XYZ file of C-alpha atoms in Angstrom:
679
model
C 0.000 0.000 0.000
C 1.309 3.436 -0.925
C 1.965 5.863 1.861
C -0.795 8.440 1.903
C 0.338 11.893 0.753
C -0.457 15.263 2.309
C -1.486 18.234 0.177
C -1.522 21.993 0.522
C -2.561 22.835 -3.026
C -3.058 20.774 -6.148
C -0.056 22.469 -7.728
C 2.167 20.388 -5.467
C 2.688 17.172 -7.405
C 2.151 13.806 -5.786
C 5.468 12.250 -4.764
C 6.435 9.346 -6.979
C 7.710 6.272 -5.216
C 10.435 4.067 -6.599
C 7.908 1.255 -7.014
C 4.814 2.990 -8.396
C 3.901 6.203 -10.154
C 0.517 7.842 -9.840
C -1.397 9.716 -12.510
C -0.606 13.436 -12.407
C -2.863 16.162 -13.834
C -0.044 17.070 -16.219
C -0.183 13.544 -17.632
C -3.423 14.543 -19.343
C -1.267 16.654 -21.650
C 1.101 13.778 -22.414
C -1.792 11.580 -23.480
C -1.998 10.858 -27.209
C -5.268 9.615 -28.651
C -6.239 8.142 -31.997
C -8.849 10.290 -33.732
C -10.131 9.456 -37.213
C -9.574 6.002 -38.700
C -9.911 4.801 -42.296
C -9.045 1.393 -43.763
C -7.638 1.221 -47.308
C -9.814 -0.328 -50.052
C -7.290 -3.172 -50.501
C -7.392 -3.741 -46.709
C -3.590 -3.598 -46.400
C -3.465 -0.383 -44.383
C -5.353 1.839 -41.983
C -4.747 5.579 -41.941
C -5.414 7.402 -38.703
C -4.889 10.720 -36.990
C -3.034 10.987 -33.706
C -4.111 13.833 -31.436
C -1.393 15.330 -29.224
C -1.554 18.354 -26.959
C 0.927 20.977 -28.049
C 3.933 21.656 -25.848
C 3.655 24.456 -23.315
C 6.829 25.852 -24.882
C 4.803 26.296 -28.064
C 2.316 29.063 -28.821
C -0.901 28.334 -26.858
C -3.530 26.636 -28.956
C -5.489 23.533 -29.803
C -4.014 20.043 -30.033
C -2.162 18.917 -33.147
C -3.556 16.139 -35.351
C -0.884 14.133 -37.137
C -1.345 11.515 -39.862
C -0.069 7.936 -39.503
C -0.262 4.680 -41.434
C -0.749 1.223 -39.928
C 0.487 -1.727 -42.010
C -1.449 -4.944 -41.368
C 1.229 -7.222 -42.829
C 4.015 -6.314 -40.403
C 1.951 -4.417 -37.787
C 4.139 -1.333 -38.202
C 3.126 2.293 -37.747
C 4.611 4.867 -40.139
C 4.321 8.646 -39.735
C 2.965 10.291 -42.891
C 2.561 13.897 -41.821
C 3.624 15.033 -38.366
C 4.597 18.128 -36.444
C 2.530 21.287 -36.145
C -0.324 20.129 -38.361
C -4.058 19.600 -38.031
C -5.207 16.759 -40.290
C -8.921 15.998 -40.703
C -11.369 14.026 -42.876
C -9.046 11.123 -43.655
C -10.032 8.901 -46.592
C -8.488 6.905 -49.458
C -8.354 6.717 -53.246
C -9.500 3.417 -54.707
C -5.974 2.310 -55.638
C -4.961 2.415 -51.941
C -1.802 4.307 -52.932
C -2.991 7.730 -51.779
C -4.563 9.005 -48.581
C -6.766 12.091 -48.804
C -7.400 14.617 -46.049
C -8.061 18.273 -45.317
C -5.433 20.526 -43.786
C -4.198 24.082 -43.672
C -0.639 23.756 -44.974
C 2.161 26.339 -45.099
C 0.894 28.607 -47.873
C -2.818 27.975 -47.382
C -5.053 30.756 -46.179
C -7.851 28.227 -45.746
C -8.059 24.479 -45.195
C -7.747 22.568 -48.490
C -8.143 19.001 -49.740
C -4.891 17.081 -50.193
C -3.628 13.741 -51.449
C -0.527 12.099 -49.991
C 1.119 8.926 -51.286
C 1.565 6.196 -48.696
C 5.336 6.413 -49.087
C 5.044 10.058 -48.038
C 6.877 11.342 -51.123
C 4.073 12.802 -53.230
C 1.754 15.537 -51.934
C -0.974 16.936 -54.195
C -3.241 19.853 -53.358
C -6.616 19.060 -54.925
C -8.531 22.278 -54.164
C -7.755 25.975 -54.217
C -10.826 27.188 -52.392
C -11.246 30.696 -51.011
C -13.155 29.112 -48.121
C -12.123 26.189 -45.932
C -13.096 22.690 -47.045
C -15.248 21.385 -44.192
C -15.947 17.895 -45.498
C -15.734 16.071 -48.815
C -16.361 12.756 -50.559
C -14.888 11.360 -53.745
C -17.169 10.464 -56.635
C -17.062 6.657 -57.142
C -15.025 7.239 -60.334
C -12.708 9.656 -58.465
C -12.849 11.995 -61.486
C -14.819 14.386 -59.306
C -15.009 15.313 -55.655
C -17.878 16.996 -53.812
C -17.207 19.211 -50.818
C -18.860 21.637 -48.421
C -17.567 25.129 -47.715
C -18.868 28.150 -45.856
C -18.836 31.172 -48.144
C -17.088 33.982 -46.348
C -18.494 37.214 -47.739
C -16.101 39.875 -48.958
C -15.630 42.683 -46.479
C -17.149 45.992 -47.606
C -14.872 48.961 -48.197
C -16.215 50.860 -45.186
C -15.075 48.093 -42.829
C -11.490 48.832 -43.788
C -12.117 52.358 -42.471
C -13.091 51.038 -39.049
C -16.843 50.541 -39.490
C -16.738 46.939 -38.314
C -20.191 46.562 -36.787
C -21.748 43.085 -36.871
C -25.365 42.500 -37.908
C -26.379 39.599 -35.687
C -27.885 36.504 -37.367
C -28.611 38.334 -40.615
C -25.366 38.519 -42.559
C -25.028 34.734 -42.364
C -22.318 33.059 -44.474
C -23.750 30.486 -46.878
C -22.891 26.807 -46.450
C -22.910 25.188 -49.870
C -22.119 21.907 -51.616
C -19.770 22.076 -54.602
C -18.594 19.612 -57.233
C -15.032 19.821 -58.575
C -14.147 18.173 -61.878
C -10.505 17.178 -61.386
C -9.648 17.098 -65.096
C -11.159 20.418 -66.161
C -11.003 22.253 -62.841
C -14.645 23.254 -63.305
C -16.574 23.855 -60.069
C -20.359 23.634 -59.820
C -22.677 24.504 -56.957
C -25.047 21.587 -56.341
C -27.616 22.923 -53.862
C -30.018 25.625 -55.000
C -31.167 26.514 -51.496
C -30.486 25.903 -47.813
C -27.336 25.106 -45.863
C -25.711 21.701 -46.483
C -24.266 20.017 -43.389
C -23.537 16.473 -44.584
C -23.872 14.340 -47.727
C -23.197 10.923 -49.283
C -22.699 9.908 -52.920
C -24.896 7.166 -54.315
C -22.946 4.118 -55.464
C -23.737 4.828 -59.129
C -22.474 8.398 -58.749
C -25.628 9.987 -60.165
C -27.188 11.248 -56.941
C -26.227 12.736 -53.616
C -28.232 12.445 -50.424
C -27.722 15.481 -48.212
C -28.706 16.872 -44.825
C -29.922 20.388 -45.555
C -31.249 23.036 -43.160
C -32.853 26.394 -44.008
C -29.959 28.466 -42.661
C -26.334 28.115 -41.651
C -27.111 28.472 -37.957
C -26.291 26.080 -35.122
C -29.945 25.863 -34.100
C -30.907 24.938 -37.655
C -28.200 22.261 -37.730
C -29.580 20.798 -34.502
C -33.298 20.838 -35.249
C -34.077 21.562 -38.900
C -31.844 19.361 -41.051
C -33.939 17.340 -43.485
C -32.908 14.644 -45.964
C -32.793 15.646 -49.640
C -31.717 13.833 -52.787
C -29.840 15.929 -55.348
C -29.648 14.828 -58.972
C -26.069 15.695 -59.934
C -26.848 16.245 -63.622
C -30.021 18.350 -63.344
C -29.317 19.828 -59.871
C -32.910 18.992 -58.915
C -33.386 18.783 -55.125
C -36.170 16.578 -53.762
C -36.956 16.172 -50.085
C -36.668 12.460 -49.399
C -37.772 12.402 -45.763
C -39.382 15.076 -43.637
C -37.687 13.707 -40.542
C -38.621 15.371 -37.249
C -36.039 17.224 -35.190
C -32.514 15.932 -34.822
C -30.775 14.012 -37.585
C -27.704 11.776 -37.428
C -25.745 9.757 -39.976
C -27.212 8.096 -43.091
C -26.120 5.505 -45.673
C -27.182 4.135 -49.081
C -27.506 0.422 -49.668
C -25.476 -1.027 -52.563
C -28.348 -0.746 -55.083
C -29.131 2.863 -54.131
C -32.797 1.988 -53.615
C -32.807 2.181 -49.817
C -31.493 4.696 -47.332
C -30.806 3.985 -43.677
C -30.687 7.005 -41.399
C -30.405 7.874 -37.719
C -32.956 10.340 -36.406
C -34.862 11.529 -33.399
C -38.030 9.483 -32.956
C -40.093 12.677 -32.834
C -39.638 16.434 -32.545
C -39.273 16.323 -28.754
C -36.671 13.551 -28.762
C -33.365 15.031 -27.552
C -31.237 12.278 -29.119
C -30.785 11.404 -32.778
C -30.470 7.772 -31.771
C -33.204 5.806 -33.556
C -32.656 3.876 -36.783
C -35.054 4.221 -39.733
C -35.214 3.001 -43.344
C -36.879 4.422 -46.424
C -37.054 3.573 -50.110
C -35.438 5.828 -52.702
C -37.575 7.425 -54.046
C -39.772 7.549 -50.957
C -43.548 7.947 -50.964
C -44.123 7.415 -47.252
C -44.474 9.969 -44.490
C -41.976 9.685 -41.651
C -44.580 8.187 -39.307
C -45.071 5.325 -41.794
C -41.400 4.317 -41.814
C -40.169 1.351 -39.811
C -38.383 2.357 -36.601
C -35.761 -0.344 -36.133
C -34.978 1.055 -32.682
C -38.473 0.791 -31.273
C -38.190 -0.715 -27.776
C -34.396 -0.895 -28.210
C -32.629 -0.008 -24.952
C -29.831 1.973 -26.512
C -28.930 4.836 -28.845
C -27.649 4.244 -32.382
C -24.588 6.361 -33.239
C -23.479 5.075 -36.670
C -24.904 3.091 -39.585
C -23.362 1.251 -42.584
C -24.575 -1.298 -45.117
C -22.698 -4.580 -45.298
C -24.486 -5.821 -48.417
C -27.758 -5.392 -50.290
C -29.991 -6.456 -47.405
C -27.721 -6.342 -44.335
C -26.691 -3.333 -42.308
C -24.391 -2.721 -39.352
C -24.957 -0.223 -36.595
C -23.006 1.070 -33.611
C -24.978 1.720 -30.453
C -24.538 3.053 -26.955
C -26.079 0.518 -24.570
C -25.831 1.801 -21.041
C -22.147 2.396 -20.294
C -21.056 0.115 -23.147
C -20.766 0.237 -26.928
C -21.760 -2.559 -29.288
C -21.642 -3.312 -32.999
C -24.670 -5.171 -34.337
C -25.760 -6.695 -37.641
C -29.348 -6.785 -38.858
C -31.336 -7.692 -41.955
C -33.624 -5.259 -43.726
C -37.189 -5.575 -42.361
C -36.036 -7.871 -39.558
C -36.765 -7.113 -35.912
C -33.731 -8.959 -34.576
C -30.074 -7.976 -34.570
C -26.946 -10.084 -34.163
C -24.274 -8.928 -31.724
C -20.824 -8.646 -33.330
C -18.748 -6.653 -30.841
C -19.599 -7.489 -27.244
C -20.297 -4.879 -24.541
C -17.140 -4.045 -22.604
C -14.759 -4.595 -25.536
C -14.135 -0.884 -26.127
C -16.002 2.408 -26.295
C -16.376 3.907 -29.792
C -18.846 6.056 -31.721
C -18.340 5.231 -35.395
C -16.704 2.757 -37.771
C -15.078 2.637 -41.207
C -15.374 -0.450 -43.444
C -13.465 -1.979 -46.348
C -13.988 -5.623 -47.251
C -13.384 -7.849 -44.242
C -12.067 -5.092 -41.996
C -13.858 -2.589 -39.782
C -11.700 0.026 -38.059
C -12.516 2.390 -35.225
C -10.892 4.344 -32.424
C -11.627 2.523 -29.196
C -10.956 3.328 -25.565
C -11.181 1.308 -22.354
C -10.730 2.096 -18.646
C -7.037 1.233 -19.107
C -6.155 3.436 -22.077
C -7.405 6.345 -24.221
C -8.482 5.868 -27.842
C -6.336 3.579 -29.984
C -6.764 1.997 -33.422
C -8.865 -1.176 -33.337
C -9.854 -3.573 -36.120
C -12.790 -5.965 -36.225
C -12.322 -8.823 -38.687
C -15.775 -9.704 -39.990
C -15.072 -13.188 -41.309
C -13.026 -14.227 -38.285
C -15.378 -12.490 -35.832
C -12.525 -11.077 -33.756
C -11.391 -7.688 -32.458
C -7.754 -6.625 -32.387
C -6.094 -3.608 -30.836
C -3.511 -2.332 -33.323
C -1.736 0.628 -31.708
C -0.087 1.195 -28.336
C 0.918 4.838 -28.176
C 1.302 5.529 -24.477
C 4.054 3.258 -23.216
C 4.556 5.420 -20.132
C 1.052 4.495 -18.997
C 2.357 1.001 -18.237
C 4.393 2.541 -15.406
C 1.374 4.253 -13.841
C -0.726 2.688 -11.118
C -4.282 3.301 -12.291
C -7.279 3.539 -9.999
C -10.054 0.981 -10.180
C -13.006 2.007 -12.348
C -16.267 0.093 -12.474
C -19.888 0.278 -13.535
C -22.346 0.623 -10.670
C -26.124 0.359 -10.575
C -28.556 1.596 -7.962
C -32.277 2.096 -7.554
C -33.559 5.668 -7.580
C -36.101 6.699 -4.965
C -38.944 6.272 -7.482
C -37.826 2.734 -8.372
C -35.959 3.412 -11.635
C -32.616 1.656 -12.102
C -29.774 4.123 -12.654
C -26.227 3.243 -13.620
C -22.969 5.123 -13.686
C -19.209 4.914 -13.440
C -17.217 4.922 -10.209
C -13.494 5.528 -9.744
C -12.031 4.307 -6.456
C -9.399 6.259 -4.508
C -5.936 4.981 -5.378
C -5.328 4.143 -1.704
C -8.783 2.696 -1.102
C -9.161 0.626 2.056
C -12.302 -1.353 2.782
C -14.202 0.083 5.726
C -12.668 3.532 5.354
C -14.722 6.485 4.112
C -13.297 8.836 1.479
C -14.275 12.210 -0.001
C -16.044 12.090 -3.355
C -16.342 14.254 -6.455
C -19.512 13.859 -8.522
C -18.823 14.470 -12.209
C -22.020 15.399 -14.081
C -22.147 14.960 -17.857
C -23.606 17.666 -20.058
C -26.508 17.555 -22.448
C -28.437 16.183 -20.617
C -28.638 13.988 -23.735
C -25.289 12.257 -23.187
C -23.862 9.371 -21.183
C -20.789 8.285 -19.250
C -19.241 5.163 -20.755
C -16.908 2.425 -19.574
C -13.944 4.152 -21.188
C -10.915 6.255 -20.300
C -12.861 9.116 -18.630
C -9.796 11.237 -17.872
C -9.047 14.579 -19.509
C -8.881 18.273 -18.775
C -12.632 18.329 -18.115
C -13.077 14.724 -16.897
C -11.059 14.131 -13.787
C -11.209 10.329 -13.336
C -7.654 9.102 -12.803
C -6.310 12.555 -11.862
C -8.776 12.860 -8.970
C -8.631 9.197 -7.932
C -4.848 9.544 -7.589
C -5.629 12.137 -4.902
C -7.753 9.656 -2.984
C -11.153 10.847 -4.159
C -13.998 8.657 -5.242
C -15.218 9.974 -8.602
C -18.885 9.217 -9.269
C -20.236 9.690 -12.804
C -24.016 9.101 -12.756
C -26.027 8.422 -15.906
C -29.152 10.180 -14.729
C -32.478 9.978 -16.572
C -32.791 12.193 -19.675
C -29.464 10.950 -21.013
C -28.671 8.767 -24.015
C -27.786 5.089 -24.221
C -30.991 3.655 -22.760
C -33.577 4.292 -25.422
C -36.249 6.836 -26.240
C -38.351 6.530 -23.076
C -35.358 7.055 -20.778
C -34.348 10.198 -22.664
C -37.876 11.609 -22.540
C -38.027 11.284 -18.738
C -36.315 14.667 -18.489
C -38.648 16.541 -20.832
C -39.983 19.759 -19.248
C -38.415 18.751 -15.932
C -34.868 20.125 -16.094
C -33.212 19.992 -12.684
C -36.109 18.006 -11.254
C -36.342 14.229 -11.087
C -33.095 13.908 -13.070
C -31.172 15.700 -10.313
C -32.763 13.494 -7.661
C -31.094 10.586 -9.471
C -27.742 12.172 -8.609
C -28.695 12.635 -4.960
C -29.949 9.045 -4.806
C -26.614 7.853 -6.166
C -24.736 9.771 -3.483
C -26.981 8.292 -0.797
C -26.350 4.825 -2.203
C -22.562 5.213 -1.970
C -22.795 6.755 1.498
C -24.993 3.889 2.693
C -22.497 1.413 1.226
C -19.963 2.844 3.659
C -17.671 4.179 0.939
C -18.155 7.935 1.085
C -17.988 10.588 3.788
C -21.306 12.393 3.279
C -19.849 15.638 4.627
C -17.116 15.688 1.974
C -18.971 15.453 -1.313
C -18.217 17.839 -4.177
C -19.843 18.195 -7.577
C -18.665 19.562 -10.915
C -19.234 19.524 -14.639
C -19.575 21.602 -17.783
C -22.547 22.992 -19.706
C -25.588 21.124 -18.343
C -23.189 19.582 -15.831
C -22.225 23.135 -14.900
C -25.903 23.914 -14.395
C -26.284 20.871 -12.144
C -23.272 22.012 -10.119
C -24.678 25.497 -9.560
C -28.094 23.956 -8.840
C -26.399 21.733 -6.258
C -24.652 24.693 -4.623
C -27.910 26.631 -4.269
C -31.146 24.626 -4.300
C -29.508 21.492 -2.824
C -26.671 23.134 -0.914
C -27.009 20.925 2.185
C -25.692 17.923 0.241
C -22.447 19.425 -1.074
C -19.238 20.781 0.432
C -17.827 22.206 -2.829
C -18.950 22.786 -6.416
C -17.392 23.713 -9.769
C -19.532 25.099 -12.596
C -17.923 25.295 -16.045
C -19.816 27.102 -18.860
C -22.934 26.497 -16.787
C -26.438 27.955 -16.605
C -27.363 30.318 -13.787
C -30.694 31.768 -14.890
C -32.827 29.638 -17.195
C -34.981 32.602 -18.156
C -32.132 34.679 -19.548
C -30.240 31.634 -20.827
C -33.038 30.680 -23.196
C -33.057 34.163 -24.721
C -29.275 34.455 -25.092
C -28.334 31.001 -26.403
C -27.631 30.107 -30.036
C -29.998 27.107 -29.771
C -33.366 28.566 -28.634
C -35.431 26.233 -30.833
C -33.555 23.166 -29.594
C -34.225 24.286 -26.038
C -37.922 24.730 -26.813
C -38.485 21.488 -28.707
C -36.447 18.906 -26.790
C -36.119 20.313 -23.274
C -39.091 22.493 -22.315
C -42.010 22.318 -24.741
C -43.061 25.891 -23.992
C -41.601 29.381 -24.300
C -40.217 31.628 -21.601
C -43.222 33.949 -21.636
C -45.651 31.044 -21.259
C -44.487 29.984 -17.791
C -41.755 32.384 -16.640
C -41.942 31.556 -12.939
C -41.785 27.802 -13.541
C -38.611 28.307 -15.554
C -37.097 30.735 -13.064
C -37.856 28.294 -10.253
C -35.371 25.863 -11.878
C -32.614 28.498 -11.895
C -29.668 28.499 -9.447
C -29.858 32.288 -8.955
C -33.424 31.850 -7.704
C -31.927 30.185 -4.605
C -28.940 32.473 -4.089
C -29.872 33.062 -0.451
C -29.699 29.299 0.166
C -26.217 29.016 -1.304
C -23.882 27.624 1.364
C -21.517 25.621 -0.870
C -18.223 27.162 -2.055
C -18.616 27.573 -5.805
C -15.948 27.968 -8.483
C -17.363 29.369 -11.743
C -15.398 29.237 -15.012
C -16.453 30.388 -18.481
C -15.146 31.257 -21.954
C -15.785 34.861 -22.930
C -16.991 33.948 -26.447
C -19.360 31.117 -25.552
C -22.369 31.276 -27.916
C -24.197 28.290 -26.384
C -24.365 29.340 -22.739
C -23.674 33.052 -22.817
C -20.928 34.135 -20.383
C -23.459 36.458 -18.768
C -24.891 33.311 -17.158
C -21.757 32.951 -15.060
C -21.715 36.658 -14.306
C -25.307 36.456 -13.049
C -24.380 33.568 -10.792
C -21.305 35.308 -9.473
C -23.204 38.503 -8.641
C -26.186 36.730 -7.089
C -24.102 34.368 -4.959
C -21.596 37.016 -3.937
C -24.376 39.374 -2.825
C -26.792 36.867 -1.292
C -24.914 33.615 -0.769
C -23.302 32.350 2.419
C -20.191 30.701 0.958
C -17.187 31.787 -1.126
C -17.611 32.186 -4.868
C -14.967 32.801 -7.530
C -15.370 33.628 -11.225
C -12.660 32.825 -13.792
C -12.885 34.072 -17.381
C -11.084 32.345 -20.265
C -10.538 35.001 -22.965
C -11.729 34.017 -26.458
C -12.676 30.475 -25.432
C -16.105 29.274 -26.465
C -18.302 26.445 -25.100
C -15.360 24.483 -23.754
C -11.647 25.241 -23.704
C -9.530 24.418 -26.754
C -6.200 26.059 -25.871
C -3.808 23.877 -23.877
C -3.118 26.694 -21.401
C -6.822 27.209 -20.687
C -7.285 23.473 -20.280
C -4.437 23.087 -17.792
C -5.629 26.089 -15.804
C -9.151 24.671 -15.593
C -7.933 21.234 -14.543
C -5.605 22.531 -11.827
C -8.093 25.078 -10.465
C -10.826 22.460 -10.302
C -8.747 19.875 -8.454
C -7.364 22.576 -6.178
C -10.886 23.738 -5.283
C -11.964 20.222 -4.354
C -8.743 19.561 -2.426
C -9.216 22.740 -0.418
C -12.807 22.116 0.675
C -13.099 18.320 0.723
C -9.835 17.569 2.521
C -8.211 19.048 5.587
C -9.741 21.625 7.886
C -9.667 24.814 5.823
C -12.296 27.318 7.014
C -15.388 27.095 4.831
C -15.543 30.874 4.516
C -11.985 31.083 3.129
C -10.756 30.518 -0.426
C -7.621 28.966 -1.917
C -5.128 31.353 -3.483
C -6.222 32.389 -6.961
C -2.639 32.335 -8.230
C -1.649 29.012 -9.791
C 1.812 27.503 -10.034
C 1.361 25.549 -13.239
C 4.177 23.126 -12.455
C 5.491 23.066 -16.024
C 8.842 21.832 -14.758
C 7.159 18.427 -14.536
C 7.630 17.999 -18.279
C 11.352 18.734 -17.941
C 11.655 16.227 -15.108
C 10.194 13.429 -17.209
C 12.131 14.484 -20.296
C 9.226 15.705 -22.422
């Protein structure tokens, strides 16, 4: 058993014994993860991106995304494009000799489409677009390529003179689908209206199915994307399906006469997680289409056809991920990848091989391959050798019964020095959404504290409260028009369960999370303050009245969360707001927010800070992250958030610090750690 360590602030690193090393917060920024994966048509290779946080000696910014090649014959990994690059949308040409991707290279003003030979010697820029290439797909013949760009309008002359006013939600850049003829260089616009967010070529190359919304707005992309078929020759656009609400992925069958698509079951469904089929052309209304997910206890996240009548789908099922196979018009599916194998969201297929990035409790995302004919899964990459030297905390799925009888599950990290019969402090991590879930995966990052907090002898409880995804339509709908109500009681019931099990000290429970998890944390510190000794709210909601009128997704909020407008029932909405209970607030609250957040306006955090500082009974601190949006992308902002969060919990959940005091707001970022380990 390791000797228990004493802490003053989180910035003091845990001592490392000669026998065992513990996970440090800085290790989050050493962690490399596999991003996109794509198997070559000849099945000899898999191309993938490797995501690495940039060095703190570098200019602050987002992580780099490098391009690598896995060779199945000798199991080798070859770097194709590395360094200070950001590679996206990885695919292949049919000859398997070239990988395609989008990137912003040295002389590019905008992200372009590139080809790179697998020997790394030949780089070809395919596009010369004035706007960034967002996504693309090769025509089956590869003589043409279709792509989406956002048209950035030319700045008027007066703006150069300093008249740089912005006309909000009117001067909206267009989001269009274009077709490039590689031989002639001719470019055609394919959509005659709307904003195109996704598309797929038909196998014969004559048609494109596309997800098109009225406007290039986030709210439109959430709620108003509909499925259209575009005839490439005539440019005729026909609405194929008037799907309700949210829309996910879609796929043609091999004969181009059927389309599988993932959609919300109805307008009020918060999750695009149900699987539907329609004929092409389609004469049926949406309500007449077969819902292959009816009564399915899960959420579909990806769909592909295996042959003319057989499709594959990826699904969240509780805390696990599965891959299933099913026949057209059948009500039964066959399990291919078992629950607990790995957590993944999507797949890529060529012949006998299916590739994906998969994570487990023991490692972040790596390249995996499922061999269809052999019915076996293989992990192909092992990027983090240093993780073998780290003693990881135990992580397990737990299940408990809520006070109204509903079974709730979640993830639980044990303190690294756990002893049976001894009670420990606990941090409750609340996922956002609420239409999301915590899975049996890695669960450690700048905004998920799993191993970093467990190494400091905290339990970390990650409840999958009702209203989330992964347990079917009915479970998701349990939160409709009841935000912060029964769903929050699920969290309290989970805490009571762990306290009654003798694991947790009920007087040393903290709570934290981002977005909707940030709302829950502020709600905990105010309405339910008696249950919590510390709270951290990141990009969270303080006043649901003002939030709904300042967010960039007001229609999504109306349709899938409330069902009525602010003016219809203002007091009912305000009654679910943390600031409404500012006078109750007796839980030290750390508030953090990006200054350019369009989803939850930063004024939400300012409202909380003012209300709790004026009326609350416990310390409150507000931290702004300049130019960050709904979540931190810069490595410096991420490290600051991680250290401040752990420090806040250390200060109030351990030791005997006065509850009316606060930890120092200055942070020693401990960057010498990277020098000590030689990175």
